[in-house]
Coordinates of N, CA and C in Angstrom, one line a residue:
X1 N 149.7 73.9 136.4 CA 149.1 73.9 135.0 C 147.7 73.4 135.1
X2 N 147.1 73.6 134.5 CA 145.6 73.5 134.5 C 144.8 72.4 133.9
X3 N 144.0 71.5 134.3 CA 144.0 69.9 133.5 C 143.0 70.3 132.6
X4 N 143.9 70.1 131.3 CA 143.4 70.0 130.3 C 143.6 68.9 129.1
X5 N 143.3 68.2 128.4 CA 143.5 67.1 127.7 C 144.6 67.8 126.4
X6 N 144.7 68.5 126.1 CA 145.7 69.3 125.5 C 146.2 70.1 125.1
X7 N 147.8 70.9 124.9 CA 148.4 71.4 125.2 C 148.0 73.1 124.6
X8 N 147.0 72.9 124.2 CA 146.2 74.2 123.2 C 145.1 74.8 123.5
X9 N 144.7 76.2 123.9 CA 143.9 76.5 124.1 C 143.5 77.0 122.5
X10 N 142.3 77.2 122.1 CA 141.2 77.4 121.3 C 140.2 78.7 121.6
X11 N 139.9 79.6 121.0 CA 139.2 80.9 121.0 C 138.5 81.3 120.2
X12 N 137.6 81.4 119.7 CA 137.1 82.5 118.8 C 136.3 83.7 119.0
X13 N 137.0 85.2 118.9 CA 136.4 86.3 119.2 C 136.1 87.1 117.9
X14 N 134.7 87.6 118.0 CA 134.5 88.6 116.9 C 134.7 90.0 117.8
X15 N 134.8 90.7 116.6 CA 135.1 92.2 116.5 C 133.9 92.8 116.0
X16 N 133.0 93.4 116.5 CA 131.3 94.0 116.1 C 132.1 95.4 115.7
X17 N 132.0 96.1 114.3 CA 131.9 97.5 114.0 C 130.4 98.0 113.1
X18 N 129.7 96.8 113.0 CA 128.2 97.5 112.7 C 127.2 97.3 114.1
X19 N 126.1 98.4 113.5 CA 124.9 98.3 114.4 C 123.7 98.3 114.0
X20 N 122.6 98.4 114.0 CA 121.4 98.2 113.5 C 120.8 99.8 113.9
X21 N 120.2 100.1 112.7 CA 120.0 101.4 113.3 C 118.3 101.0 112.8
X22 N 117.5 100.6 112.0 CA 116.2 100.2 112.2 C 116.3 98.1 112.0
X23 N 115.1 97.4 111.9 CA 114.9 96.3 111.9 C 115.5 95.9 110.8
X24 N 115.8 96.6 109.5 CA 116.1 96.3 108.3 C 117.4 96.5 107.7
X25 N 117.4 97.8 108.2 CA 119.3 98.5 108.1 C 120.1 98.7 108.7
X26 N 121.4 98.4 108.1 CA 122.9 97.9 109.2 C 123.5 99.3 108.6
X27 N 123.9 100.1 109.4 CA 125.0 101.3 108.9 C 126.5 100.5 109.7
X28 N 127.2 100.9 108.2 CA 128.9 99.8 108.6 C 129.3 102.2 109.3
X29 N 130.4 101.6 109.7 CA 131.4 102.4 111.1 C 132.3 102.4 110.6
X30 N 133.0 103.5 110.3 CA 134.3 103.8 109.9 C 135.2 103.8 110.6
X31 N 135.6 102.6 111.3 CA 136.5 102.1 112.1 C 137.1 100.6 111.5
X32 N 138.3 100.3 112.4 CA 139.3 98.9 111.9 C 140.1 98.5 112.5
X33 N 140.8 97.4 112.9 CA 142.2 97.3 113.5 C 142.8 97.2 113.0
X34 N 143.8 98.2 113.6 CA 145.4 98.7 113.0 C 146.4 97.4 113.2
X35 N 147.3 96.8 112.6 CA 148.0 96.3 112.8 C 147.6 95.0 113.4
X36 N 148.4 93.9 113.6 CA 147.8 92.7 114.1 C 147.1 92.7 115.6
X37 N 146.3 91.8 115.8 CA 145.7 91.8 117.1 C 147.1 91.1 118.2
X38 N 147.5 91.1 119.4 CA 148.4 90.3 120.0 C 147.5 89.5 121.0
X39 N 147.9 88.6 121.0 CA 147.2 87.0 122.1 C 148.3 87.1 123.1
X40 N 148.0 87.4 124.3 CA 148.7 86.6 125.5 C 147.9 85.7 125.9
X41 N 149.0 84.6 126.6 CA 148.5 83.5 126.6 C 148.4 83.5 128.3
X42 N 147.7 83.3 129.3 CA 148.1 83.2 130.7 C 148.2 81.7 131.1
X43 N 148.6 81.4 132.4 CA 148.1 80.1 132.9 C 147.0 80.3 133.2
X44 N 146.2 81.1 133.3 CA 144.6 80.9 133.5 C 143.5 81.8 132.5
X45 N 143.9 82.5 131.6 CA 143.4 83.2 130.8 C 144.2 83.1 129.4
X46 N 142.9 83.7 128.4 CA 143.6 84.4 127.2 C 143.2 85.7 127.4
X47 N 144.3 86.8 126.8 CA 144.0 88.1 126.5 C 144.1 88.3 124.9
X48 N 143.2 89.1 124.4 CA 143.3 89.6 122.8 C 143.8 91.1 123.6
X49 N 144.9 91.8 122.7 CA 144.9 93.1 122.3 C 144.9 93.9 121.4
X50 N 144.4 94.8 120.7 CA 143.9 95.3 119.9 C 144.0 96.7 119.6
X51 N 144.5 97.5 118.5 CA 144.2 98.9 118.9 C 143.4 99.5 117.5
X52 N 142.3 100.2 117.8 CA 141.6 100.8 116.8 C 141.7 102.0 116.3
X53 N 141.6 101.9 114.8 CA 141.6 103.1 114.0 C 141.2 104.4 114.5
X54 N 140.5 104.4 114.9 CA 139.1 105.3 116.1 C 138.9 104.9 117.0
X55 N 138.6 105.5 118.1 CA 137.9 105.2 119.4 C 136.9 104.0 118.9
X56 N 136.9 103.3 119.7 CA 135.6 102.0 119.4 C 134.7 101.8 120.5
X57 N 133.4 102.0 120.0 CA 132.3 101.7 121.1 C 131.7 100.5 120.5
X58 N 132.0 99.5 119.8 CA 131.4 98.5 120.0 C 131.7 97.7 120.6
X59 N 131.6 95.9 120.4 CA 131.3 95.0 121.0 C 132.7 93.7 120.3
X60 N 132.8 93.6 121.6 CA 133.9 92.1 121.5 C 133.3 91.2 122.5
X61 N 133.1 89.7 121.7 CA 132.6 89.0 122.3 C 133.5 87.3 121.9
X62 N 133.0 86.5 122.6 CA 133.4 85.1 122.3 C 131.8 84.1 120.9
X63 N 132.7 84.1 120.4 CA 131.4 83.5 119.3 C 130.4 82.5 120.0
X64 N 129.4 83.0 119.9 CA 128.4 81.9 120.6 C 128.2 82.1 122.6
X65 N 128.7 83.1 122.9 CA 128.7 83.6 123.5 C 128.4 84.9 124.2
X66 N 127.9 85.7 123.3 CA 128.0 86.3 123.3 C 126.6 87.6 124.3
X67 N 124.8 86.4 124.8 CA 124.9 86.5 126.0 C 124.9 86.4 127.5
X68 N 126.1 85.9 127.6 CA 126.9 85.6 128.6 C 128.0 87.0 128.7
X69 N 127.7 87.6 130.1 CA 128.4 88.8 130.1 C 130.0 88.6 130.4
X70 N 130.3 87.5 130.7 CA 131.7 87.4 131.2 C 132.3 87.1 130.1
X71 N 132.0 86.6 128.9 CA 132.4 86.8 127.4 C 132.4 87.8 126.2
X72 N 132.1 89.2 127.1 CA 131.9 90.5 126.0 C 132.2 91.3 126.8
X73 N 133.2 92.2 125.8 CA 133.5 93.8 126.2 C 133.1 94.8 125.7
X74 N 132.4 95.6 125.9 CA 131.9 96.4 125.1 C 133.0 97.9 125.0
X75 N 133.4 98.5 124.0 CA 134.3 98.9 123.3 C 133.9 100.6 124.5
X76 N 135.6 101.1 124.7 CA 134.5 102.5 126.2 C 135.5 103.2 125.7
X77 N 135.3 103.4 124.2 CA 135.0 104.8 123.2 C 137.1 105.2 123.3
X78 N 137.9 103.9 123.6 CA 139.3 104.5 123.7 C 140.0 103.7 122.2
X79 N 141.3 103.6 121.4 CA 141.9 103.1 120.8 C 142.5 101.9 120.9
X80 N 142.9 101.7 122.1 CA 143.9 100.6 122.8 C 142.8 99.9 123.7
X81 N 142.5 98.2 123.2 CA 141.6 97.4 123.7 C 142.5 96.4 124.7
X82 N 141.8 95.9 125.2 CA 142.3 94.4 126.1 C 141.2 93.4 126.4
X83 N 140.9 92.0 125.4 CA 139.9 91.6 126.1 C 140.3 90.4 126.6
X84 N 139.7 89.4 128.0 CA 140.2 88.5 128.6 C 139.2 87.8 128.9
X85 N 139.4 86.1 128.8 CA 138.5 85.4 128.3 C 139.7 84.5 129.5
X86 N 138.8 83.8 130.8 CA 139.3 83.1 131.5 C 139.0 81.4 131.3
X87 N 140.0 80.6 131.5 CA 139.8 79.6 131.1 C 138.8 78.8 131.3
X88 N 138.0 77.5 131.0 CA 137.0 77.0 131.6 C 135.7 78.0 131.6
X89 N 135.8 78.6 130.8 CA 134.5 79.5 130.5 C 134.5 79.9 129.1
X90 N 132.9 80.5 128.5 CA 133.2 81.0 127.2 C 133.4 80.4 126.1
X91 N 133.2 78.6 126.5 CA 133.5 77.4 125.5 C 135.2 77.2 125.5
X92 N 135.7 78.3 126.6 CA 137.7 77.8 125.9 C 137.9 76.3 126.2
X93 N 138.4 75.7 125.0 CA 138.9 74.8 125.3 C 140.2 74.0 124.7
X94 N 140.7 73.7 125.1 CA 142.5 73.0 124.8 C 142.4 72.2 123.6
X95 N 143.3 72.3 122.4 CA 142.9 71.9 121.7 C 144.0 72.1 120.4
X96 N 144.8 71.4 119.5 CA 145.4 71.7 118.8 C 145.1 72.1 117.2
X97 N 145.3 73.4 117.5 CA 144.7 74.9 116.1 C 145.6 75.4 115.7
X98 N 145.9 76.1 114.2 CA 146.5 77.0 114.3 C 145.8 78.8 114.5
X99 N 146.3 79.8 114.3 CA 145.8 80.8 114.4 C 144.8 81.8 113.0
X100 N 143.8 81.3 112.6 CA 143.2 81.9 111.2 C 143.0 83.0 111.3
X101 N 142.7 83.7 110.6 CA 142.1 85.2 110.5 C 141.2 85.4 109.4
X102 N 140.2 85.3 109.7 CA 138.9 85.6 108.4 C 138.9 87.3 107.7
X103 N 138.2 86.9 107.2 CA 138.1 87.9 106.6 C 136.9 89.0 107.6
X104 N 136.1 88.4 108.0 CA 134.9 89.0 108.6 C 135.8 89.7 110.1
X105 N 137.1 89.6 110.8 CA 137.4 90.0 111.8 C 137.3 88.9 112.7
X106 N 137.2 87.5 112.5 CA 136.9 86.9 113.8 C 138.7 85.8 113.4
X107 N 139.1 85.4 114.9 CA 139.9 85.1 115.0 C 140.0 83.8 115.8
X108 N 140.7 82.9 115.6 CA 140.8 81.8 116.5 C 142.1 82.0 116.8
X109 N 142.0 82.3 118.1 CA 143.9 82.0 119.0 C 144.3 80.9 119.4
X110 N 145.0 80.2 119.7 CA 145.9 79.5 120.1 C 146.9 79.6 120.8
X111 N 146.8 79.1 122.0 CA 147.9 79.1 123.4 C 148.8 77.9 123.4
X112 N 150.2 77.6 123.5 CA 150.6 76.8 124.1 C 151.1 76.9 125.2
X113 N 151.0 75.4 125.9 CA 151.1 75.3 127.6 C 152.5 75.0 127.4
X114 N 153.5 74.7 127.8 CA 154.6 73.7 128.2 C 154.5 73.5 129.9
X115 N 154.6 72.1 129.8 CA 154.3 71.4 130.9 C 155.8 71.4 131.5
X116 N 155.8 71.5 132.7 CA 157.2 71.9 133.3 C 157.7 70.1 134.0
X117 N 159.4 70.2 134.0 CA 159.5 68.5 134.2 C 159.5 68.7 136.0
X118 N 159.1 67.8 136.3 CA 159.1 67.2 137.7 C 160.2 66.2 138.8
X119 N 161.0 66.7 139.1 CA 161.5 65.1 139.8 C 161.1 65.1 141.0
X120 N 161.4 63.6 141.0 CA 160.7 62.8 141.8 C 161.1 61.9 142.2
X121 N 162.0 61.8 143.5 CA 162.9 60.9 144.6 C 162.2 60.1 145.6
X122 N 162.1 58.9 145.4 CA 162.2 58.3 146.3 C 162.9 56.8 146.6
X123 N 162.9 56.2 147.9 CA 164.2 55.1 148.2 C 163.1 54.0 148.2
X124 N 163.6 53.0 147.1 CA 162.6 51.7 147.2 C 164.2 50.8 147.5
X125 N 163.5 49.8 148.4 CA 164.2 48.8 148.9 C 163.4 47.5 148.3
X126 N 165.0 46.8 147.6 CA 164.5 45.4 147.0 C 164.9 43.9 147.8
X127 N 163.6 43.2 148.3 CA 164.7 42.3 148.7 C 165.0 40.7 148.4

């Protein structure tokens, strides 16, 4: 298990369906996620899965991260997404949240760890 101060990992990923087509104007994309996004949780990663309305060529990133390339996927024009955000990078950090969903597409996940029990034998002599 991975040392972390608590049993929760923490995330937040946006979902980009606009683009800037001059300095001034945003054209919105007639695209969306279908159905809920699914969080796997790993012992060393999070994964978001996602599948879109349309092929998606934009951008999934970790908020505030976004340039840092090991925190963004850029969308390669199919339905069925996967994005994976490894621990100790990307700002993840352990932490007890629940799971929100904004309105804007951005999401905060939440992992729990369970810590597995240990024994531990040994002979002490008293005298």
């Amino acid at each position: 298990m991975p040392a972390f101060s608590s049993p929760l990992s923490s995330l937040i990923v946006l979902l980009s369906y606009t683009y800037a087509v001059q300095t001034h104007l945003t054209v919105e994309i007639d695209n969306g996620v279908i159905g809920e996004p699914e969080v796997q949780c790993g012992s060393d990663s999070i994964s978001l899965l996602f599948n879109s309305r349309n092929p998606f060529t934009g951008k999934v990133f970790v908020k505030g991260f976004v340039s840092d390339s090991d925190c963004v996927m850029m969308g390669d024009n199919k339905n069925t997404h996967r994005f994976t955000v490894k621990h100790n990078s990307c700002g993840v950090r352990r932490q007890r949240e629940i799971f929100i969903t904004k309105v804007d597409r951005a999401y905060r996940l939440s992992c729990f760890y369970v810590e597995g029990t240990k024994k531990v034998q040994q002979q002490l002599d008293v005298a």
